[in-house]
PDB file of C-alpha atoms in Angstrom:
ATOM      1  CA  UNK A 270      24.914  44.463 109.049  1.00 47.00           C
ATOM      2  CA  UNK A 271      25.401  44.783 105.296  1.00 58.00           C
ATOM      3  CA  UNK A 272      23.927  42.116 103.124  1.00 54.00           C
ATOM      4  CA  UNK A 273      26.019  40.506 100.429  1.00 61.00           C
ATOM      5  CA  UNK A 274      23.196  40.856  97.937  1.00 67.00           C
ATOM      6  CA  UNK A 275      22.452  44.493  97.249  1.00 87.00           C
ATOM      7  CA  UNK A 276      19.873  45.006  94.562  1.00 93.00           C
ATOM      8  CA  UNK A 277      19.841  47.971  92.225  1.00 94.00           C
ATOM      9  CA  UNK A 278      16.493  49.718  91.987  1.00 94.00           C
ATOM     10  CA  UNK A 279      15.286  51.129  89.696  1.00 96.00           C
ATOM     11  CA  UNK A 280      16.581  48.521  87.270  1.00 97.00           C
ATOM     12  CA  UNK A 281      15.735  50.336  84.034  1.00 97.00           C
ATOM     13  CA  UNK A 282      19.095  52.156  83.620  1.00 97.00           C
ATOM     14  CA  UNK A 283      20.961  48.839  83.722  1.00 98.00           C
ATOM     15  CA  UNK A 284      18.428  46.998  81.574  1.00 98.00           C
ATOM     16  CA  UNK A 285      18.324  49.759  78.963  1.00 98.00           C
ATOM     17  CA  UNK A 286      22.076  49.720  78.471  1.00 98.00           C
ATOM     18  CA  UNK A 287      22.010  45.896  78.512  1.00 98.00           C
ATOM     19  CA  UNK A 288      19.432  45.917  75.703  1.00 98.00           C
ATOM     20  CA  UNK A 289      21.549  48.305  73.657  1.00 96.00           C
ATOM     21  CA  UNK A 290      24.585  46.063  74.233  1.00 97.00           C
ATOM     22  CA  UNK A 291      22.666  42.993  73.029  1.00 98.00           C
ATOM     23  CA  UNK A 292      21.580  44.864  69.906  1.00 96.00           C
ATOM     24  CA  UNK A 293      25.150  45.987  69.327  1.00 94.00           C
ATOM     25  CA  UNK A 294      26.371  42.393  69.781  1.00 97.00           C
ATOM     26  CA  UNK A 295      23.853  41.136  67.231  1.00 97.00           C
ATOM     27  CA  UNK A 296      25.026  43.738  64.729  1.00 95.00           C
ATOM     28  CA  UNK A 297      28.584  42.437  65.206  1.00 95.00           C
ATOM     29  CA  UNK A 298      27.890  38.711  64.726  1.00 96.00           C
ATOM     30  CA  UNK A 299      27.946  39.101  60.961  1.00 95.00           C
ATOM     31  CA  UNK A 300      28.832  42.779  60.853  1.00 94.00           C
ATOM     32  CA  UNK A 301      26.182  44.940  59.251  1.00 91.00           C
ATOM     33  CA  UNK A 302      27.522  47.201  56.506  1.00 92.00           C
ATOM     34  CA  UNK A 303      27.928  50.281  58.662  1.00 90.00           C
ATOM     35  CA  UNK A 304      29.528  48.233  61.474  1.00 92.00           C
ATOM     36  CA  UNK A 305      31.941  46.593  59.011  1.00 94.00           C
ATOM     37  CA  UNK A 306      32.847  50.008  57.603  1.00 91.00           C
ATOM     38  CA  UNK A 307      33.448  51.342  61.100  1.00 91.00           C
ATOM     39  CA  UNK A 308      35.717  48.410  62.030  1.00 93.00           C
ATOM     40  CA  UNK A 309      37.657  48.818  58.787  1.00 94.00           C
ATOM     41  CA  UNK A 310      37.940  52.602  59.268  1.00 91.00           C
ATOM     42  CA  UNK A 311      39.601  52.223  62.683  1.00 93.00           C
ATOM     43  CA  UNK A 312      41.851  49.419  61.457  1.00 94.00           C
ATOM     44  CA  UNK A 313      40.631  46.724  63.843  1.00 95.00           C
ATOM     45  CA  UNK A 314      42.134  43.425  62.647  1.00 96.00           C
ATOM     46  CA  UNK A 315      39.545  40.983  61.286  1.00 97.00           C
ATOM     47  CA  UNK A 316      40.859  38.332  63.664  1.00 98.00           C
ATOM     48  CA  UNK A 317      39.442  40.385  66.558  1.00 96.00           C
ATOM     49  CA  UNK A 318      35.972  40.863  65.046  1.00 97.00           C
ATOM     50  CA  UNK A 319      34.524  37.560  66.385  1.00 97.00           C
ATOM     51  CA  UNK A 320      35.442  38.624  69.932  1.00 97.00           C
ATOM     52  CA  UNK A 321      33.247  41.740  69.794  1.00 97.00           C
ATOM     53  CA  UNK A 322      29.846  39.998  70.086  1.00 98.00           C
ATOM     54  CA  UNK A 323      31.179  37.938  72.996  1.00 98.00           C
ATOM     55  CA  UNK A 324      32.425  41.019  74.854  1.00 97.00           C
ATOM     56  CA  UNK A 325      29.206  42.942  74.212  1.00 97.00           C
ATOM     57  CA  UNK A 326      27.030  39.998  75.288  1.00 98.00           C
ATOM     58  CA  UNK A 327      29.121  39.584  78.440  1.00 98.00           C
ATOM     59  CA  UNK A 328      28.601  43.272  79.204  1.00 98.00           C
ATOM     60  CA  UNK A 329      24.844  42.857  78.789  1.00 98.00           C
ATOM     61  CA  UNK A 330      24.876  39.804  81.064  1.00 98.00           C
ATOM     62  CA  UNK A 331      26.871  41.704  83.680  1.00 98.00           C
ATOM     63  CA  UNK A 332      24.392  44.575  83.617  1.00 98.00           C
ATOM     64  CA  UNK A 333      21.380  42.262  83.922  1.00 98.00           C
ATOM     65  CA  UNK A 334      22.982  40.275  86.758  1.00 98.00           C
ATOM     66  CA  UNK A 335      24.056  43.568  88.278  1.00 97.00           C
ATOM     67  CA  UNK A 336      20.424  44.424  88.995  1.00 97.00           C
ATOM     68  CA  UNK A 337      20.668  41.805  91.757  1.00 96.00           C
ATOM     69  CA  UNK A 338      24.254  42.403  92.858  1.00 96.00           C
ATOM     70  CA  UNK A 339      25.383  46.020  92.795  1.00 95.00           C
ATOM     71  CA  UNK A 340      29.170  45.439  92.858  1.00 95.00           C
ATOM     72  CA  UNK A 341      28.840  43.522  89.582  1.00 97.00           C
ATOM     73  CA  UNK A 342      26.812  46.384  88.103  1.00 97.00           C
ATOM     74  CA  UNK A 343      29.537  48.868  89.057  1.00 97.00           C
ATOM     75  CA  UNK A 344      32.341  46.647  87.712  1.00 98.00           C
ATOM     76  CA  UNK A 345      30.496  46.172  84.425  1.00 98.00           C
ATOM     77  CA  UNK A 346      29.718  49.885  84.109  1.00 98.00           C
ATOM     78  CA  UNK A 347      33.365  50.797  84.697  1.00 98.00           C
ATOM     79  CA  UNK A 348      34.410  48.161  82.148  1.00 98.00           C
ATOM     80  CA  UNK A 349      32.118  49.780  79.584  1.00 98.00           C
ATOM     81  CA  UNK A 350      33.698  53.174  80.263  1.00 98.00           C
ATOM     82  CA  UNK A 351      37.122  51.661  79.582  1.00 98.00           C
ATOM     83  CA  UNK A 352      35.880  49.833  76.466  1.00 97.00           C
ATOM     84  CA  UNK A 353      34.303  52.929  74.938  1.00 96.00           C
ATOM     85  CA  UNK A 354      37.300  55.039  75.938  1.00 96.00           C
ATOM     86  CA  UNK A 355      39.440  52.656  73.895  1.00 95.00           C
ATOM     87  CA  UNK A 356      36.906  52.788  71.053  1.00 93.00           C
ATOM     88  CA  UNK A 357      37.006  56.580  71.027  1.00 93.00           C
ATOM     89  CA  UNK A 358      40.806  56.481  71.073  1.00 93.00           C
ATOM     90  CA  UNK A 359      40.756  54.147  68.063  1.00 92.00           C
ATOM     91  CA  UNK A 360      38.541  56.552  66.137  1.00 91.00           C
ATOM     92  CA  UNK A 361      40.756  59.505  67.023  1.00 92.00           C
ATOM     93  CA  UNK A 362      43.938  57.619  66.096  1.00 93.00           C
ATOM     94  CA  UNK A 363      42.392  56.709  62.729  1.00 91.00           C
ATOM     95  CA  UNK A 364      41.215  60.309  62.261  1.00 91.00           C
ATOM     96  CA  UNK A 365      37.673  58.999  61.917  1.00 87.00           C
ATOM     97  CA  UNK A 366      35.866  62.129  63.038  1.00 86.00           C
ATOM     98  CA  UNK A 367      32.492  61.368  61.479  1.00 85.00           C
ATOM     99  CA  UNK A 368      29.300  59.728  62.672  1.00 80.00           C
ATOM    100  CA  UNK A 369      31.094  56.644  64.002  1.00 78.00           C
ATOM    101  CA  UNK A 370      32.969  58.686  66.588  1.00 79.00           C
ATOM    102  CA  UNK A 371      30.486  61.393  67.442  1.00 77.00           C
ATOM    103  CA  UNK A 372      27.247  59.401  67.411  1.00 81.00           C
ATOM    104  CA  UNK A 373      28.166  55.814  68.163  1.00 87.00           C
ATOM    105  CA  UNK A 374      31.296  55.750  70.340  1.00 89.00           C
ATOM    106  CA  UNK A 375      30.668  59.076  72.074  1.00 91.00           C
ATOM    107  CA  UNK A 376      26.989  58.316  72.661  1.00 92.00           C
ATOM    108  CA  UNK A 377      27.817  54.984  74.262  1.00 94.00           C
ATOM    109  CA  UNK A 378      30.604  56.591  76.313  1.00 96.00           C
ATOM    110  CA  UNK A 379      28.191  59.218  77.636  1.00 96.00           C
ATOM    111  CA  UNK A 380      25.617  56.536  78.467  1.00 97.00           C
ATOM    112  CA  UNK A 381      28.234  54.367  80.196  1.00 97.00           C
ATOM    113  CA  UNK A 382      29.623  57.327  82.163  1.00 98.00           C
ATOM    114  CA  UNK A 383      26.132  58.375  83.232  1.00 98.00           C
ATOM    115  CA  UNK A 384      25.337  54.862  84.445  1.00 98.00           C
ATOM    116  CA  UNK A 385      28.674  54.609  86.258  1.00 98.00           C
ATOM    117  CA  UNK A 386      28.178  57.994  87.935  1.00 98.00           C
ATOM    118  CA  UNK A 387      24.667  57.014  89.033  1.00 97.00           C
ATOM    119  CA  UNK A 388      25.894  53.721  90.494  1.00 97.00           C
ATOM    120  CA  UNK A 389      28.799  55.399  92.286  1.00 96.00           C
ATOM    121  CA  UNK A 390      26.452  58.056  93.672  1.00 95.00           C
ATOM    122  CA  UNK A 391      24.154  55.309  95.002  1.00 92.00           C
ATOM    123  CA  UNK A 392      27.131  53.679  96.681  1.00 90.00           C
ATOM    124  CA  UNK A 393      28.376  56.917  98.222  1.00 91.00           C
ATOM    125  CA  UNK A 394      24.989  57.867  99.624  1.00 90.00           C
ATOM    126  CA  UNK A 395      23.930  54.463 100.969  1.00 83.00           C
TER     127      UNK A 395
END
């Protein structure tokens, strides 16, 4: 019989990405200079800026809670893939081909995809 509560072990992949998401959220509360420049470069309306820390904190919470409930971890990981896919699309649309796209958005997309692939592999082999 399958249990409803399926823990994810090791936890470090989820907790690492959660920590990065918290740091990213903090940088968006009152956007640091490079974050502000990035948001301006992609043309994100200022009215949306206050939502970013909330979304990033929610992602971190989902990853932390996901260590105890694997379906939540997978849903959060897939959500991050979608989020960073949209972020990369925004950079490409704005022709922002510098550090913001290739280091920040692409790095987070790779990390999110790696976590998602690992979680899906766990599911397929359990």
